[in-house]
Coordinates of C-alpha atoms in Angstrom, one line a residue:
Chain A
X1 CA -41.8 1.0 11.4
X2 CA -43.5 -2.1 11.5
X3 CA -42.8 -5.0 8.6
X4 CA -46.2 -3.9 6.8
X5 CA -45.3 -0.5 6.7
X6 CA -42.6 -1.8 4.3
X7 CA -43.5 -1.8 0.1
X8 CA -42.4 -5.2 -0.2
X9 CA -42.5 -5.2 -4.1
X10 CA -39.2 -5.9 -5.5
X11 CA -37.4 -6.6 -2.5
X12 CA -34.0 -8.3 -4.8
X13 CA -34.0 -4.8 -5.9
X14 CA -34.0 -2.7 -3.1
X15 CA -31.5 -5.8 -1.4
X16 CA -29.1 -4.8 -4.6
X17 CA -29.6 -0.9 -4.2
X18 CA -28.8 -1.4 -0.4
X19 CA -25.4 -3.1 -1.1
X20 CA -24.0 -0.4 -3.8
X21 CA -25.0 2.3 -1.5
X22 CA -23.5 0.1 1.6
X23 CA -20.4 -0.1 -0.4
X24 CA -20.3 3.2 -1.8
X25 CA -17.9 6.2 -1.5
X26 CA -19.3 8.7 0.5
X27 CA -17.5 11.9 -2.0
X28 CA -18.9 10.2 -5.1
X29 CA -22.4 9.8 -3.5
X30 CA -22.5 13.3 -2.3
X31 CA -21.6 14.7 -5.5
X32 CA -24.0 12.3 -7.4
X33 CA -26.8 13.3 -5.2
X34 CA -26.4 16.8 -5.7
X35 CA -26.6 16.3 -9.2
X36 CA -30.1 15.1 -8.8
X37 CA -31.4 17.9 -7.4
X38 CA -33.9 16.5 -5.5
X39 CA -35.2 17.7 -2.0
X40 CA -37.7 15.9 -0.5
X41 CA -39.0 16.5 3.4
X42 CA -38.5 13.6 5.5
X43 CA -37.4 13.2 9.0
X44 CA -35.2 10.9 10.9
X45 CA -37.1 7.5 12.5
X46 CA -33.8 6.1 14.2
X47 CA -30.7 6.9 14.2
X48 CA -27.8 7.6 12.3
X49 CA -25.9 5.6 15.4
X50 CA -23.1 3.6 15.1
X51 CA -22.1 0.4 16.8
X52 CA -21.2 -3.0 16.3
X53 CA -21.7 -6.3 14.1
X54 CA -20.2 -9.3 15.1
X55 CA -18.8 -11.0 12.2
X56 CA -19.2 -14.8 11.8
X57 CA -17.7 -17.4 9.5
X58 CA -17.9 -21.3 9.3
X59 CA -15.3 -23.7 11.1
X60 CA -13.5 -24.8 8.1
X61 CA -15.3 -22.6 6.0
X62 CA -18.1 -25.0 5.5
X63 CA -19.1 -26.2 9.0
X64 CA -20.9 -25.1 12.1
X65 CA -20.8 -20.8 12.4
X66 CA -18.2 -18.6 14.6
X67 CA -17.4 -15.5 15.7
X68 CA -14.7 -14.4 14.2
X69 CA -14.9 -10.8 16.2
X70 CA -16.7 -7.1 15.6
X71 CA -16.7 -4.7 13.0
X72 CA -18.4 -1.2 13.0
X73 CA -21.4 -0.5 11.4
X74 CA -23.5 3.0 11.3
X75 CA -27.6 2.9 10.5
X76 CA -30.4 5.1 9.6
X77 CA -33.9 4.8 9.0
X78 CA -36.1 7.7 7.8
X79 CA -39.7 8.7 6.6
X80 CA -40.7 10.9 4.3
X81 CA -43.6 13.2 4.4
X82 CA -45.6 11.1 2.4
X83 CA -44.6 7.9 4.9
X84 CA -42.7 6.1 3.1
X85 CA -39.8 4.6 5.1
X86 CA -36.5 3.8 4.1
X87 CA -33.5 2.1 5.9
X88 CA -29.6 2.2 5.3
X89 CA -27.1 0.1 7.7
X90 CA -23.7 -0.1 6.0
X91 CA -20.0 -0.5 7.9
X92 CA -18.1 1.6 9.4
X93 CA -19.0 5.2 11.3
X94 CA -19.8 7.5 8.5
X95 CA -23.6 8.7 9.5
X96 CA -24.4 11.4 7.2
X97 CA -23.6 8.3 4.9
X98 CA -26.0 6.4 6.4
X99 CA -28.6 9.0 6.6
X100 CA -28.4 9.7 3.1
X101 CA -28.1 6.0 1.9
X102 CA -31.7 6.0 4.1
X103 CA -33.4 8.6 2.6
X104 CA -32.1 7.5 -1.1
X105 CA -33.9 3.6 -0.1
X106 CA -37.1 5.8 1.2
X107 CA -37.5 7.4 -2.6
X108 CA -36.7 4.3 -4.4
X109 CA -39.7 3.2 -3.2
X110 CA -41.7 4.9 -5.6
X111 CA -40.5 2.8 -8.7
X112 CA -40.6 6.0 -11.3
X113 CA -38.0 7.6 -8.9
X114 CA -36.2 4.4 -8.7
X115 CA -35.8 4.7 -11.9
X116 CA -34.1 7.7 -12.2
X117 CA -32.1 6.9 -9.0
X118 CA -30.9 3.6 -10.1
X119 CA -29.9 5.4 -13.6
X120 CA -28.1 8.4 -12.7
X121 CA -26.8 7.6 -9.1
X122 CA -26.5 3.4 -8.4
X123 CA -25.5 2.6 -11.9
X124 CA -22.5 4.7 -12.1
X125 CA -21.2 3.8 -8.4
X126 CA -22.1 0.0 -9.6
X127 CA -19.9 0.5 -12.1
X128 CA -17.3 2.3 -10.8
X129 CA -17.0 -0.7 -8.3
X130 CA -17.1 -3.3 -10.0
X131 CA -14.2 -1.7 -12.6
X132 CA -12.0 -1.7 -9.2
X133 CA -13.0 -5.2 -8.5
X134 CA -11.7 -6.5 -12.1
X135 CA -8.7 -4.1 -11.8
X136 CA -8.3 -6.2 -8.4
X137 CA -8.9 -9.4 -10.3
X138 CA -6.5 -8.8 -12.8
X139 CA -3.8 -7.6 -11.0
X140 CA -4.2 -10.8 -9.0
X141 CA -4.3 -12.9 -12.3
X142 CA -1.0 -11.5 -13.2
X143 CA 0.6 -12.8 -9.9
X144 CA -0.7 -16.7 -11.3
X145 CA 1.8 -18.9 -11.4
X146 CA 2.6 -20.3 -15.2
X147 CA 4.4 -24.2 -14.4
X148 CA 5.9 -25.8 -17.0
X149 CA 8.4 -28.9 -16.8
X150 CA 12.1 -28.2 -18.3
X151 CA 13.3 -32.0 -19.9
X152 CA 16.8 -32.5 -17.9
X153 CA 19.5 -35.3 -18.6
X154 CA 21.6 -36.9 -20.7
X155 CA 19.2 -39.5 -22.7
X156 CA 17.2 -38.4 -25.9
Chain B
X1 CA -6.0 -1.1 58.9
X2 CA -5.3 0.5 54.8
X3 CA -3.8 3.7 54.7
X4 CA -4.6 5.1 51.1
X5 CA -1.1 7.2 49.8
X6 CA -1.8 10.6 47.5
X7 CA 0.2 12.7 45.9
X8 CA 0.9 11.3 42.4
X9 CA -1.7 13.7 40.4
X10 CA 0.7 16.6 39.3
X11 CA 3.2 14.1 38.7
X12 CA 0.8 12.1 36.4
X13 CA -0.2 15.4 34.6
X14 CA 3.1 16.0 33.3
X15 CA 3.6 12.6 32.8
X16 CA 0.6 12.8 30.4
X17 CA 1.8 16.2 29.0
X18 CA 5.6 14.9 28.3
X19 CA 4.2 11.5 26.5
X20 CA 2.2 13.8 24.1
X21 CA 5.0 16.1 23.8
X22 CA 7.4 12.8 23.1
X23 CA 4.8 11.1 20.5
X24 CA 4.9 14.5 18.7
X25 CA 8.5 14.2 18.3
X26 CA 10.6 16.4 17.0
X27 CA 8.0 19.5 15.3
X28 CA 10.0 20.1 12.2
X29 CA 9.0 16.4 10.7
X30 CA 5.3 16.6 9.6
X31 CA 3.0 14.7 11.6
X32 CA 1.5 11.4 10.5
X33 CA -1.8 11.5 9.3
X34 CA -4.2 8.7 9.8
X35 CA -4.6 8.1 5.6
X36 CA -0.8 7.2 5.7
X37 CA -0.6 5.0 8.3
X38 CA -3.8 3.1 7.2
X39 CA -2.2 3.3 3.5
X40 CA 1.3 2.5 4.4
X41 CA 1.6 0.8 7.5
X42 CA -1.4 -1.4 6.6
X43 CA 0.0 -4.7 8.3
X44 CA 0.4 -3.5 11.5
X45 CA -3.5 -2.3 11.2
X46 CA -4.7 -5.5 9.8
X47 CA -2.9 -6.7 12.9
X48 CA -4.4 -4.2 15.8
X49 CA -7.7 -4.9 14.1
X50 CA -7.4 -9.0 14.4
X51 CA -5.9 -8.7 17.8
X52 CA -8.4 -5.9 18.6
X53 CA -10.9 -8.2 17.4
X54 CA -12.3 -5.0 16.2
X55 CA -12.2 -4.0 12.0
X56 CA -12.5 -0.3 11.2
X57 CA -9.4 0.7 9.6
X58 CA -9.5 4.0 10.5
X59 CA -9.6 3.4 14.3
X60 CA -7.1 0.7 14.4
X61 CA -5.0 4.0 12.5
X62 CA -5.6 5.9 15.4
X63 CA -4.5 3.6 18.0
X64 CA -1.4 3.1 16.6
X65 CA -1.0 6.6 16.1
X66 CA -1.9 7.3 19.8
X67 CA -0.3 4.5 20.9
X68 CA 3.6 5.8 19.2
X69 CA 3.1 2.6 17.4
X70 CA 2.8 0.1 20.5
X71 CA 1.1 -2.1 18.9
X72 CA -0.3 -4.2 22.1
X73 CA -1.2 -0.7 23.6
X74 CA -3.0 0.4 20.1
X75 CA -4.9 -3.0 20.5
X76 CA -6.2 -2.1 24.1
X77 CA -6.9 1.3 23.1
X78 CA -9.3 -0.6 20.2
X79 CA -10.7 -3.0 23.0
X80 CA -11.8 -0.1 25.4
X81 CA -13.6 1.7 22.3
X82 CA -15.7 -1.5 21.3
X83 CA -17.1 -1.6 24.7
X84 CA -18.6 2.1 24.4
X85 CA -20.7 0.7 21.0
X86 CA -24.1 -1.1 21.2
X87 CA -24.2 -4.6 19.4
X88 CA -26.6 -4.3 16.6
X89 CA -26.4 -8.1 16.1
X90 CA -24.4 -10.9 14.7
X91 CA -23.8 -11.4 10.7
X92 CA -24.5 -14.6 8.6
X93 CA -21.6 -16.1 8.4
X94 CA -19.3 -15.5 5.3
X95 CA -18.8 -16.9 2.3
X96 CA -15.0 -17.4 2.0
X97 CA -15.3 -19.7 -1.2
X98 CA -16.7 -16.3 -3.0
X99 CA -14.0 -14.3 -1.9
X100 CA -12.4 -11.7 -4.2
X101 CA -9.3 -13.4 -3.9
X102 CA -5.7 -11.2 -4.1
X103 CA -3.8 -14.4 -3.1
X104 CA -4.9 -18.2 -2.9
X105 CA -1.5 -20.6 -2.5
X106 CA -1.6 -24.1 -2.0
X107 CA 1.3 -26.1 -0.8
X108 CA -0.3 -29.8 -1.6
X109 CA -1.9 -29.4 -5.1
X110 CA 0.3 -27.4 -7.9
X111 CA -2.2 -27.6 -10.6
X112 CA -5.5 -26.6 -8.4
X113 CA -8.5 -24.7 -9.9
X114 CA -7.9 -21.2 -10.4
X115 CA -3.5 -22.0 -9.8
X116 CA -1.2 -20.3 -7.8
X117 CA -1.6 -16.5 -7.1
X118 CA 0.6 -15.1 -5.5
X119 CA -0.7 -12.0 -5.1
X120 CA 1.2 -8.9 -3.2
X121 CA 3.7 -11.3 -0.6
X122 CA 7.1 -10.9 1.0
X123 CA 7.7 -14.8 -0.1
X124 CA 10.8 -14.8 -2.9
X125 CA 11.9 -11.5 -1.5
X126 CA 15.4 -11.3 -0.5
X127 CA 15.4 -9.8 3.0
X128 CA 17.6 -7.2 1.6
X129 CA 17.0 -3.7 2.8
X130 CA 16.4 -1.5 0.5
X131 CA 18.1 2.1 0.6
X132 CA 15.8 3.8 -2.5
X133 CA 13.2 3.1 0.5
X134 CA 14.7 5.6 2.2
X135 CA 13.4 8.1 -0.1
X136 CA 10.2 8.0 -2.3
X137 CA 10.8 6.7 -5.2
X138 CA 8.1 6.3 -8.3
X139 CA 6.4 3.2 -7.7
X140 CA 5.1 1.3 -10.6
X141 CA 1.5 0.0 -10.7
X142 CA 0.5 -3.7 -10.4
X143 CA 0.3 -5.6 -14.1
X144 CA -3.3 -6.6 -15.3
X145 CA -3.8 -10.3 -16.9
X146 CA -7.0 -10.2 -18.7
X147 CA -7.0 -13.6 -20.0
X148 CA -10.6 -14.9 -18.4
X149 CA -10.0 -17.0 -14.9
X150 CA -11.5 -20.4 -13.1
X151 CA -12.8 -19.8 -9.5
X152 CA -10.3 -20.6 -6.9
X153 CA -11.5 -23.8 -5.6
X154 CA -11.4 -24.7 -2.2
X155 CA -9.1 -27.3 -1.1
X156 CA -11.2 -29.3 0.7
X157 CA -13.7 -30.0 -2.1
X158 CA -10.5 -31.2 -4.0
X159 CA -9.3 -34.3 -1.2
X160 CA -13.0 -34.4 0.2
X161 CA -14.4 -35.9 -3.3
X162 CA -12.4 -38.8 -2.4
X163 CA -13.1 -39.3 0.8
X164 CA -9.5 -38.8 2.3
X165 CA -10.1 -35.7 4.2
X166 CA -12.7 -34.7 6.9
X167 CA -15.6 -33.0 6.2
X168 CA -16.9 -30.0 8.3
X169 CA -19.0 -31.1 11.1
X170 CA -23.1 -29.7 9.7
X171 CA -24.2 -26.5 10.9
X172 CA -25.3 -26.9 14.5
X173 CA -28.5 -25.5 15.6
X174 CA -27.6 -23.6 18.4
X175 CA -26.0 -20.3 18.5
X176 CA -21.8 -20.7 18.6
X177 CA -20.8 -19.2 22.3
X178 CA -19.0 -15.7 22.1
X179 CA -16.3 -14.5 24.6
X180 CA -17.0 -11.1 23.7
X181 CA -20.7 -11.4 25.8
X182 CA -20.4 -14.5 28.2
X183 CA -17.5 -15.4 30.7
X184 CA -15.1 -18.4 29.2
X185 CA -16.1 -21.8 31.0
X186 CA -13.9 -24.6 30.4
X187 CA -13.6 -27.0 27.8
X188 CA -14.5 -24.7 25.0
X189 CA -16.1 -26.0 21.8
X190 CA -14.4 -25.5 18.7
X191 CA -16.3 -22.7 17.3
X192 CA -15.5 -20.6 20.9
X193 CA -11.7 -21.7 20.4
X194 CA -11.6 -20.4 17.1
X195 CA -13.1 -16.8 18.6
X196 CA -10.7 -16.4 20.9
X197 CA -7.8 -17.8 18.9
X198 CA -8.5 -15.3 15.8
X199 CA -7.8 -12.8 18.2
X200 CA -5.3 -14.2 20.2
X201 CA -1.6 -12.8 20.4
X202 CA 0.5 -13.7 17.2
X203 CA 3.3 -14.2 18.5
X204 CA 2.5 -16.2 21.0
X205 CA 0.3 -18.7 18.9
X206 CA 3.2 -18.6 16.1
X207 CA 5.2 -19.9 19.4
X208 CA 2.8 -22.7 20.3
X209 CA 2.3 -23.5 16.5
X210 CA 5.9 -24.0 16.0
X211 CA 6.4 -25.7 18.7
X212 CA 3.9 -28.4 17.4
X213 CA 6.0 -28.7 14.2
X214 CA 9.5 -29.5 16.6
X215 CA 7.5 -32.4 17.9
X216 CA 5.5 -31.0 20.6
X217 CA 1.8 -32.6 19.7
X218 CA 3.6 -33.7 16.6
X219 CA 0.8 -33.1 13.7
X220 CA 2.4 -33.5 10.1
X221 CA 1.1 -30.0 8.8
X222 CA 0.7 -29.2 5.1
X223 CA -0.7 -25.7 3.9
X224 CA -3.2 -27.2 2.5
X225 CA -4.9 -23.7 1.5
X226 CA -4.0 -20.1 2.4
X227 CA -6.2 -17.5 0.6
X228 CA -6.5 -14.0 1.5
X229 CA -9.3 -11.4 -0.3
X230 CA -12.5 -9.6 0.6
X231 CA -15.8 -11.6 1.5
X232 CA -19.1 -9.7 1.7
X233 CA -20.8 -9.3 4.8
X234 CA -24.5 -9.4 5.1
X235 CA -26.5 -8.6 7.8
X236 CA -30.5 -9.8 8.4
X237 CA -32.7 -6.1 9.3
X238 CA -35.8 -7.3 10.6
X239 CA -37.9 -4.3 9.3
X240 CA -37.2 -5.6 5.9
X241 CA -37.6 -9.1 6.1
X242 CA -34.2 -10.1 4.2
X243 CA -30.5 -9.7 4.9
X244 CA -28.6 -6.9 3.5
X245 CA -25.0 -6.6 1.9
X246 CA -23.5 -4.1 4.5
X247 CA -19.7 -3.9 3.0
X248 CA -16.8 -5.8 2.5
X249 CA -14.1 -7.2 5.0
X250 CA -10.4 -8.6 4.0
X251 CA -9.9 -12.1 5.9
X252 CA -7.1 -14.3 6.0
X253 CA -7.7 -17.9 5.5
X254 CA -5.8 -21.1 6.6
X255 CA -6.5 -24.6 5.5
X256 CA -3.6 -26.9 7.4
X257 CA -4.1 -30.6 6.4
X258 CA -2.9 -33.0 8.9
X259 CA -1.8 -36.7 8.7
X260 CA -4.2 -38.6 10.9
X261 CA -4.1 -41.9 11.9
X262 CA -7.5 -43.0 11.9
X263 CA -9.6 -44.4 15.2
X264 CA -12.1 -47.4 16.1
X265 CA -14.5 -44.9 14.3
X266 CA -12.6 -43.3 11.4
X267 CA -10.4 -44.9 8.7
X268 CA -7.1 -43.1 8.3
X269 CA -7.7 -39.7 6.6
X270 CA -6.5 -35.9 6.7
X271 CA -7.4 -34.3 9.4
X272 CA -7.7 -30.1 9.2
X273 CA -6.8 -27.3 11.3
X274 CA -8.2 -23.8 10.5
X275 CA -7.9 -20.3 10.9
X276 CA -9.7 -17.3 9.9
X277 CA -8.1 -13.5 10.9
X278 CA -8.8 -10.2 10.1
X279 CA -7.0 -8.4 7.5
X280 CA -3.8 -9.6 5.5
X281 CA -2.3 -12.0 8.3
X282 CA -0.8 -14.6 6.7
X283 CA 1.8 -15.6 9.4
X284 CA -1.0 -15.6 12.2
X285 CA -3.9 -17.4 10.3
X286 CA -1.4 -20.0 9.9
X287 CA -0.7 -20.1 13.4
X288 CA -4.3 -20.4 14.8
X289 CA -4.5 -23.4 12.3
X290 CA -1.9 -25.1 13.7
X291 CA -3.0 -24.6 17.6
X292 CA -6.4 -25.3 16.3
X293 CA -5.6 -28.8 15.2
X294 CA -3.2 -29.1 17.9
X295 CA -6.2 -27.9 20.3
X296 CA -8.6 -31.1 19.0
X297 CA -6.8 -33.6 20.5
X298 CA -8.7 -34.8 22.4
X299 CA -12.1 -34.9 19.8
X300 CA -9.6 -37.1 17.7
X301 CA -8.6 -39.1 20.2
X302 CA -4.9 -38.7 20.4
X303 CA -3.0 -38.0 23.3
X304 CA -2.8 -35.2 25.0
X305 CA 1.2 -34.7 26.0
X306 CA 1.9 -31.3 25.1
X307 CA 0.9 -27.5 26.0
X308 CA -0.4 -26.9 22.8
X309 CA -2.8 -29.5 23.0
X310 CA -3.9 -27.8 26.5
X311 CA -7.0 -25.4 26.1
X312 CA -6.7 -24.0 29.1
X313 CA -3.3 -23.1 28.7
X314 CA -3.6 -21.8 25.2
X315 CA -6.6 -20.0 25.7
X316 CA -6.3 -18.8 29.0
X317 CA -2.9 -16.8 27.8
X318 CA -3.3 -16.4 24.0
X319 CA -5.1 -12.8 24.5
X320 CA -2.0 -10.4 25.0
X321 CA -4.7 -7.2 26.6
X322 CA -5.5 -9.6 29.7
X323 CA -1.8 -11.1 29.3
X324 CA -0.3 -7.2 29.8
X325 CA -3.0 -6.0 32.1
X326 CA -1.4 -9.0 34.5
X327 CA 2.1 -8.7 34.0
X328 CA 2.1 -4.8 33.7
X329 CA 0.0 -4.1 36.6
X330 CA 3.2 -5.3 38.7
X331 CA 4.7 -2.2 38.0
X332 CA 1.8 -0.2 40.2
X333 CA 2.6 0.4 43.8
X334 CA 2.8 -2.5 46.1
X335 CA 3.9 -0.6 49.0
X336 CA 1.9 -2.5 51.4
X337 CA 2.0 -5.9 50.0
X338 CA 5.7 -5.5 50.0
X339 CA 5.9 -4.0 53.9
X340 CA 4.3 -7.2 54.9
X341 CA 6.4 -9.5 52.7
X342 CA 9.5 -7.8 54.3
X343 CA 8.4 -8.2 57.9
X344 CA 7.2 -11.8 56.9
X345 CA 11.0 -12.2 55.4
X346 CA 12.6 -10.6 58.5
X347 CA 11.0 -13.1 61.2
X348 CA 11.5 -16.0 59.0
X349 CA 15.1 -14.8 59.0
X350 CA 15.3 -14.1 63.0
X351 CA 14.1 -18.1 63.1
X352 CA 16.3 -19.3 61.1
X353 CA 19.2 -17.9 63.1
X354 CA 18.1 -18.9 65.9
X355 CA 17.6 -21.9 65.2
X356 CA 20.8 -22.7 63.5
X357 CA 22.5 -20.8 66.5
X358 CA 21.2 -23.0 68.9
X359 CA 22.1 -26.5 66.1
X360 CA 25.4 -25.1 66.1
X361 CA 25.3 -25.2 70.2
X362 CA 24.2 -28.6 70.4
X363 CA 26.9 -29.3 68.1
X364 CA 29.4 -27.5 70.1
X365 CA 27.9 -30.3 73.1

């Protein structure tokens, strides 16, 4: 599992993969992944374990870093039978999540079955984030306070 | 000589068996389930999860379930589980100024970038209790504005263009010390204080905090920012060379500008206190802010006059596990201790009388 093991070609890619399956629910991925039929032989490098990440933010939000304290996180790495790894690390304790999120990272390394993969299974969980985000957003943006000044007194 | 007393083990059994029996309650109200406390009590998670200094939802859930809703229990039961996980590593640090933010207040600037959201808050509400409560009534969904929205600026970059208020001291080089790993050694800097501060007791750092507003380590605080929302959190894997997105967090955020007098060094300028909490804790983020400002009195050269200006003391007792491990551990037996106190008590006594029997005879002479 060395760093030149790694297919290093479009790593913004495979960073943006990573964070939609990081953030993704683990129903709608199941169910997505079923619907792709694909079975491919691999078997587990490390993990899935859980344990901890220790969270840091900036002093003032701009200055020197902190630990703010610890969060769970579950990983997975795993290699298919053609060698090809692929790693997943994503919070909380779900690690047939992780396992899965691995083996998913492993295939998109082949860029036709990326292809596919980002189509029919990151796209739609993309989207059906970032429609909760702007739900979020909006629901927010309703709460905005509207000031306006209200002429008081006797002179005209 | 220590004579060790047994005998306590069936008693402890059934004490065990009665405490589940008594968290059950009464069988013909459905249990909770872990969903509805996480859905529905979700302050009192976002709390056991700051004070925990531990964020998984779930788990904080299940302490307080465990716990019968002991909050300082449900935050030890969290602290004991952490130290059964490996660390995998530390974070980058987050990015609060990209927060998706559900609510940004400002109590300095009314017209700031990106305004006033209020977002879900008891603030305005009446403290009335309401009865319909007591049922489960139909609850209406949250309105959506779909005008298009500025960023929510920081507040800093606001007062900082002009020079008026502090800027954050550069990234240091060196790694920021974490309680959770080494021992405390005393003075603390800054970044250590905050650590232990985020997950410090909130009651008793809203105690010290308001007691630097009656005039204790008097400070002049304004809100200067409160914002509360989820921030990303990445984390660097080493086999890939790059950091990775690994989820999302909610954080509170406090901003408290303070009135500062200037030095030899500094003209006068705002000063800031911050705070930066787990979950949706508006009261307690505000808190640390104010006993971290309070807490720097000595980098800004003021005096120090007042317990919240005492690191020691607010450090030393801000963490309610090690503050009820002391005090509760008084309630264990002490049979010994207090055999030797009462014989200690018994010949100070027998010396006393005699020697007020024998002033009382010279007295008498």
């Amino acid at each position: 599992m060395s760093f030149e093991t790694i297919p290093q070609t479009l790593p913004m890619a495979r960073r943006d993969r990573m964070a939609v399956l990081a953030r993704s629910n683990a129903g709608s991925l199941q169910d997505l992944w079923a619907l792709l039929g694909l079975k491919p032989g691999c078997t587990p490098l490390r993990g899935p374990e859980s344990g901890l990440v220790m969270l840091r933010g900036r002093v003032g939000s701009s200055g020197e870093a902190f630990n703010v304290g610890e969060a769970t996180v579950t990983r997975a790495s795993v290699k298919l039978d053609n060698g090809t790894v692929g790693h997943a690390i994503a919070l909380g304790r779900d690690r047939e999540k992780a396992r899965l999120c691995a083996l998913i990272d492993a295939l998109c390394q082949d860029v036709d079955t990326a292809a596919r993969i980002d189509a029919e299974l990151i796209v739609p969980i993309k989207c059906e984030l970032d429609d909760a985000d702007e739900k979020r957003r909006r629901q927010t943006a309703a709460t905005r306070v509207d000031f306006f000044t209200m002429v008081r007194g006797e002179d005209r | 000589m220590y004579v060790a007393v047994k005998g306590g083990e069936a008693a402890i059994d059934n004490a065990h068996r009665l405490l589940a029996d008594r968290r059950r309650g009464d069988r013909d109200v459905p249990a909770l389930t872990l969903d509805q406390i996480a859905e529905q009590l979700a302050l009192g998670v976002d709390r056991v999860m700051s004070e925990g200094s531990l964020y998984d939802r779930r788990l904080a859930a299940l302490a307080i379930k465990q716990a019968r809703g002991d909050l300082i229990e449900a935050i030890f039961l969290l602290r004991a589980y952490r130290t059964t996980l490996p660390r995998f590593g530390y974070s980058e640090p987050v990015d609060t100024g990209a927060m998706l933010v559900e609510r940004r207040i400002s109590a300095c600037y009314k017209d700031l970038p990106g305004g006033q959201l209020l977002g879900p808050t008891f603030d305005y509400t009446h403290r009335l209790l309401d009865e319909v409560l007591d049922g489960d009534p139909a609850v209406d969904v949250g309105l959506q504005r779909t005008d298009a929205q500025e960023p929510a600026t920081h507040i800093a970059d606001i007062l900082g263009a002009e020079g008026l208020i502090e800027e954050d001291a550069p990234a240091a080089a060196s790694e920021p010390g974490d309680i959770n790993q080494t021992p405390m050694e005393f003075p603390l800097s800054r970044a250590t204080r905050l650590q232990a501060l985020s997950r410090g007791d909130e009651g008793f750092l809203l105690a010290l905090g308001y007691s630097t507003q009656r005039g204790y380590a008097r400070s002049h605080p304004f809100a200067g920012e409160i914002r509360i929302g989820e921030v990303d959190v990445e984390l660097f894997v080493p086999e890939l060379g790059f950091a990775v997105p690994v989820g999302r967090v909610q954080l509170t955020e406090c901003q408290m500008v303070n009135q500062f007098k200037g030095s030899a060094k500094v003209p006068p300028q705002f000063t800031r206190g911050y705070g930066l909490v787990f979950g949706q804790s508006e009261r307690k983020a505000m808190a640390v802010a104010l006993c971290d400002r309070a807490l720097r009195a000595e980098e800004l050269g003021e005096e120090v006059v007042a317990p919240p200006q005492d690191q020691e003391f607010v450090i030393s007792h801000c963490d309610n596990v090690q503050a009820t491990g002391f005090v509760e551990h008084l309630k264990l037996p002490h049979y010994v201790d207090f055999q030797a106190e009462l014989g200690l008590v018994r010949n100070m006594r027998a010396e006393h009388e005699a020697m007020s029997g024998s002033e009382a005879r010279e007295a008498a002479e």
